[in-house]
Amino acid sequence: MTTVPSVTVVGSVNLDIVARASKLPAPGETVTGAELHRFPGGKGANQALAAQRLGADVRLVACVGADAAADEALALLRDGGVDLGSVTVTDKPTGTALIAVAPDGDNQIVVAPGANRCLSAGVAGVPDSDALICQLEVPVDTIAAVAGAYAGFFCVNLAPARQVDVSVLQRADLVVVNETESSWYGAALAACHGLIATTRGPGPATLERDGAVIAKAAPPAVDAIDATGAGDTFTAALTVALVEGCAAGEALDFACAAAALATTRLGAQPALPKREELPPPGE
Ligand code: RIB
């Protein structure tokens, strides 16, 4: 493909309330002394902005509240040029994520979905873009309905791990999971005959089809300070590169490089890389 790919993201918008702490708390433990930040986030919004910064023309389909948090959560998407014409304002509060980040970048996340629960199939409609990217922070019935009606390249990031209709896996051209999600779904992933990408943090990511590994890539070594949004970056980068026509191995290298770079900066959306910061796929 020589033109700019069009991408629709159907997914969540959250405001991330982030505490950078000396360690992650164990159950029942209080960790004090943290540094507080607020960043735009949500897996859907992060993937939309990541794809836009990597060169796609992106429309986000999402639900937010009629509150100040929505303005804050949508600010970087608006600045970045993502089409927000399909973001619906609801009477529920904008989604919020409470995130603790340790010095090595590892995190713990708890999400209060709020308005994200209002994203119905009727609200979402049927995309007509080159690619559709979904995740599981919005109702899974909506994802199944939208994917079933859509004709182009469909990527689903199975995060957070939840039960999905088998039709979603059967329809997917690309499934993205991390190691934890891969174990959670187990044999159910065999319903997907498209590509399955598995990330392993700083370890090698793989692309498989029907149980056979077709590409493997080690992310570049970096000094990670915040892993939040790295999986979203990977998902968007891999989709954009594949829809642009890159070979599987080149697309996987590109996605690993993009995700690794995202971990070197604080926050989900502020950390998302721009295309010019990355080596072109295949180099
Ligand atoms: O994938 C990272 C995202 O997960 C955060 O931005 C947070 O909002 C949660 O949805």
mmCIF file of N, CA, C and O and ligand atoms in Angstrom, residues 12-18 39-47 95-99 107 109-111 116 137 157 159-160 227-233 267-269, ligand 1:
data_model
loop_
_atom_site.group_PDB
_atom_site.id
_atom_site.type_symbol
_atom_site.label_atom_id
_atom_site.label_comp_id
_atom_site.label_asym_id
_atom_site.label_seq_id
_atom_site.Cartn_x
_atom_site.Cartn_y
_atom_site.Cartn_z
ATOM 1 N N SER A 12 -11.605 2.065 24.370
ATOM 2 C CA SER A 12 -11.781 2.825 25.613
ATOM 3 C C SER A 12 -11.001 4.128 25.631
ATOM 4 O O SER A 12 -9.967 4.276 24.976
ATOM 5 N N VAL A 13 -11.521 5.051 26.442
ATOM 6 C CA VAL A 13 -10.813 6.287 26.791
ATOM 7 C C VAL A 13 -10.781 6.343 28.320
ATOM 8 O O VAL A 13 -11.828 6.213 28.967
ATOM 9 N N ASN A 14 -9.603 6.530 28.894
ATOM 10 C CA ASN A 14 -9.482 6.692 30.350
ATOM 11 C C ASN A 14 -8.626 7.896 30.672
ATOM 12 O O ASN A 14 -7.757 8.286 29.871
ATOM 13 N N LEU A 15 -8.849 8.442 31.843
ATOM 14 C CA LEU A 15 -7.864 9.362 32.413
ATOM 15 C C LEU A 15 -7.026 8.531 33.379
ATOM 16 O O LEU A 15 -7.579 7.872 34.274
ATOM 17 N N ASP A 16 -5.713 8.515 33.171
ATOM 18 C CA ASP A 16 -4.823 7.713 34.025
ATOM 19 C C ASP A 16 -4.316 8.556 35.196
ATOM 20 O O ASP A 16 -3.712 9.624 34.990
ATOM 21 N N ILE A 17 -4.565 8.091 36.401
ATOM 22 C CA ILE A 17 -4.030 8.717 37.606
ATOM 23 C C ILE A 17 -2.861 7.842 38.036
ATOM 24 O O ILE A 17 -3.055 6.684 38.427
ATOM 25 N N VAL A 18 -1.656 8.377 37.904
ATOM 26 C CA VAL A 18 -0.449 7.558 38.002
ATOM 27 C C VAL A 18 0.366 7.926 39.249
ATOM 28 O O VAL A 18 0.671 9.104 39.466
ATOM 29 N N PHE A 39 -2.404 11.485 33.206
ATOM 30 C CA PHE A 39 -2.109 11.372 31.770
ATOM 31 C C PHE A 39 -3.339 10.854 31.026
ATOM 32 O O PHE A 39 -4.091 10.021 31.558
ATOM 33 N N PRO A 40 -3.530 11.281 29.771
ATOM 34 C CA PRO A 40 -4.554 10.631 28.934
ATOM 35 C C PRO A 40 -4.176 9.172 28.711
ATOM 36 O O PRO A 40 -3.001 8.863 28.480
ATOM 37 N N GLY A 41 -5.177 8.288 28.787
ATOM 38 C CA GLY A 41 -4.904 6.870 28.595
ATOM 39 C C GLY A 41 -6.136 6.131 28.101
ATOM 40 O O GLY A 41 -7.039 6.717 27.492
ATOM 41 N N GLY A 42 -6.167 4.835 28.420
ATOM 42 C CA GLY A 42 -7.218 3.947 27.896
ATOM 43 C C GLY A 42 -6.641 3.217 26.702
ATOM 44 O O GLY A 42 -6.055 3.841 25.806
ATOM 45 N N LYS A 43 -6.838 1.898 26.667
ATOM 46 C CA LYS A 43 -6.188 1.115 25.605
ATOM 47 C C LYS A 43 -6.630 1.557 24.210
ATOM 48 O O LYS A 43 -5.819 1.626 23.280
ATOM 49 N N GLY A 44 -7.920 1.848 24.057
ATOM 50 C CA GLY A 44 -8.401 2.278 22.741
ATOM 51 C C GLY A 44 -7.783 3.599 22.325
ATOM 52 O O GLY A 44 -7.252 3.744 21.206
ATOM 53 N N ALA A 45 -7.825 4.562 23.228
ATOM 54 C CA ALA A 45 -7.276 5.888 22.925
ATOM 55 C C ALA A 45 -5.768 5.809 22.679
ATOM 56 O O ALA A 45 -5.237 6.456 21.763
ATOM 57 N N ASN A 46 -5.072 5.010 23.490
ATOM 58 C CA ASN A 46 -3.619 4.874 23.300
ATOM 59 C C ASN A 46 -3.304 4.273 21.922
ATOM 60 O O ASN A 46 -2.391 4.722 21.218
ATOM 61 N N GLN A 47 -4.060 3.245 21.541
ATOM 62 C CA GLN A 47 -3.800 2.601 20.237
ATOM 63 C C GLN A 47 -4.144 3.533 19.090
ATOM 64 O O GLN A 47 -3.470 3.535 18.045
ATOM 65 N N GLY A 95 -14.018 7.181 31.895
ATOM 66 C CA GLY A 95 -13.251 6.077 32.494
ATOM 67 C C GLY A 95 -12.000 6.585 33.191
ATOM 68 O O GLY A 95 -11.380 7.560 32.757
ATOM 69 N N THR A 96 -11.662 5.894 34.282
ATOM 70 C CA THR A 96 -10.468 6.288 35.057
ATOM 71 C C THR A 96 -9.630 5.044 35.323
ATOM 72 O O THR A 96 -10.179 3.991 35.655
ATOM 73 N N ALA A 97 -8.319 5.187 35.186
ATOM 74 C CA ALA A 97 -7.409 4.090 35.539
ATOM 75 C C ALA A 97 -6.491 4.561 36.661
ATOM 76 O O ALA A 97 -5.916 5.652 36.578
ATOM 77 N N LEU A 98 -6.397 3.757 37.701
ATOM 78 C CA LEU A 98 -5.460 4.030 38.799
ATOM 79 C C LEU A 98 -4.232 3.156 38.565
ATOM 80 O O LEU A 98 -4.345 1.933 38.490
ATOM 81 N N ILE A 99 -3.075 3.804 38.404
ATOM 82 C CA ILE A 99 -1.871 3.065 37.976
ATOM 83 C C ILE A 99 -0.727 3.327 38.946
ATOM 84 O O ILE A 99 -0.412 4.482 39.253
ATOM 85 N N ASN A 107 4.114 -2.191 36.280
ATOM 86 C CA ASN A 107 2.963 -1.435 36.798
ATOM 87 C C ASN A 107 1.863 -2.352 37.309
ATOM 88 O O ASN A 107 1.865 -3.562 37.072
ATOM 89 N N ILE A 109 -2.520 -1.913 37.397
ATOM 90 C CA ILE A 109 -3.575 -1.025 36.908
ATOM 91 C C ILE A 109 -4.936 -1.524 37.377
ATOM 92 O O ILE A 109 -5.237 -2.714 37.258
ATOM 93 N N VAL A 110 -5.740 -0.593 37.892
ATOM 94 C CA VAL A 110 -7.149 -0.883 38.188
ATOM 95 C C VAL A 110 -7.978 0.128 37.415
ATOM 96 O O VAL A 110 -7.708 1.334 37.480
ATOM 97 N N VAL A 111 -8.971 -0.354 36.654
ATOM 98 C CA VAL A 111 -9.775 0.539 35.810
ATOM 99 C C VAL A 111 -11.214 0.621 36.322
ATOM 100 O O VAL A 111 -11.833 -0.407 36.625
ATOM 101 N N ASN A 116 -17.096 3.982 29.297
ATOM 102 C CA ASN A 116 -16.684 2.954 28.326
ATOM 103 C C ASN A 116 -17.707 1.825 28.226
ATOM 104 O O ASN A 116 -17.801 1.163 27.197
ATOM 105 N N GLU A 137 -11.609 -3.358 26.716
ATOM 106 C CA GLU A 137 -12.031 -2.476 27.818
ATOM 107 C C GLU A 137 -13.414 -1.875 27.564
ATOM 108 O O GLU A 137 -13.831 -0.992 28.302
ATOM 109 N N ASN A 157 -6.738 -6.836 20.196
ATOM 110 C CA ASN A 157 -5.797 -6.967 21.310
ATOM 111 C C ASN A 157 -6.614 -7.499 22.489
ATOM 112 O O ASN A 157 -7.479 -6.789 23.001
ATOM 113 N N ALA A 159 -6.889 -7.660 25.521
ATOM 114 C CA ALA A 159 -6.489 -7.077 26.803
ATOM 115 C C ALA A 159 -7.536 -6.060 27.260
ATOM 116 O O ALA A 159 -7.979 -5.245 26.451
ATOM 117 N N PRO A 160 -7.909 -6.134 28.558
ATOM 118 C CA PRO A 160 -7.548 -7.171 29.522
ATOM 119 C C PRO A 160 -8.236 -8.491 29.172
ATOM 120 O O PRO A 160 -9.274 -8.482 28.509
ATOM 121 N N ALA A 227 6.179 0.913 31.701
ATOM 122 C CA ALA A 227 5.676 0.005 30.651
ATOM 123 C C ALA A 227 4.248 0.318 30.225
ATOM 124 O O ALA A 227 3.727 -0.316 29.300
ATOM 125 N N THR A 228 3.598 1.304 30.870
ATOM 126 C CA THR A 228 2.196 1.600 30.544
ATOM 127 C C THR A 228 2.080 2.032 29.078
ATOM 128 O O THR A 228 2.762 2.962 28.647
ATOM 129 N N GLY A 229 1.239 1.353 28.336
ATOM 130 C CA GLY A 229 1.027 1.719 26.929
ATOM 131 C C GLY A 229 1.971 1.020 25.957
ATOM 132 O O GLY A 229 1.823 1.181 24.735
ATOM 133 N N ALA A 230 2.910 0.233 26.461
ATOM 134 C CA ALA A 230 3.842 -0.451 25.550
ATOM 135 C C ALA A 230 3.088 -1.462 24.673
ATOM 136 O O ALA A 230 3.321 -1.559 23.458
ATOM 137 N N GLY A 231 2.158 -2.198 25.278
ATOM 138 C CA GLY A 231 1.365 -3.162 24.500
ATOM 139 C C GLY A 231 0.474 -2.459 23.481
ATOM 140 O O GLY A 231 0.246 -2.974 22.383
ATOM 141 N N ASP A 232 -0.024 -1.289 23.855
ATOM 142 C CA ASP A 232 -0.857 -0.518 22.915
ATOM 143 C C ASP A 232 -0.016 -0.045 21.730
ATOM 144 O O ASP A 232 -0.465 -0.073 20.581
ATOM 145 N N THR A 233 1.204 0.386 22.025
ATOM 146 C CA THR A 233 2.113 0.827 20.960
ATOM 147 C C THR A 233 2.418 -0.332 20.019
ATOM 148 O O THR A 233 2.383 -0.184 18.789
ATOM 149 N N GLY A 267 4.223 7.750 31.339
ATOM 150 C CA GLY A 267 2.824 7.931 30.919
ATOM 151 C C GLY A 267 2.511 7.111 29.694
ATOM 152 O O GLY A 267 3.414 6.652 28.981
ATOM 153 N N ALA A 268 1.212 6.927 29.437
ATOM 154 C CA ALA A 268 0.808 6.154 28.257
ATOM 155 C C ALA A 268 0.932 7.034 27.011
ATOM 156 O O ALA A 268 1.855 6.862 26.211
ATOM 157 N N GLN A 269 0.043 7.979 26.834
ATOM 158 C CA GLN A 269 0.050 8.743 25.575
ATOM 159 C C GLN A 269 1.260 9.680 25.392
ATOM 160 O O GLN A 269 1.758 9.799 24.270
HETATM 161 O O1 RIB B 1 -2.678 -0.248 28.260
HETATM 162 C C1 RIB B 1 -2.479 0.818 29.149
HETATM 163 C C2 RIB B 1 -3.796 1.409 29.548
HETATM 164 O O2 RIB B 1 -4.520 0.470 30.300
HETATM 165 C C3 RIB B 1 -3.692 2.623 30.445
HETATM 166 O O3 RIB B 1 -3.565 3.821 29.721
HETATM 167 C C4 RIB B 1 -4.937 2.531 31.290
HETATM 168 O O4 RIB B 1 -5.878 3.512 31.002
HETATM 169 C C5 RIB B 1 -5.496 1.130 31.063
HETATM 170 O O5 RIB B 1 -6.613 1.187 30.296
#
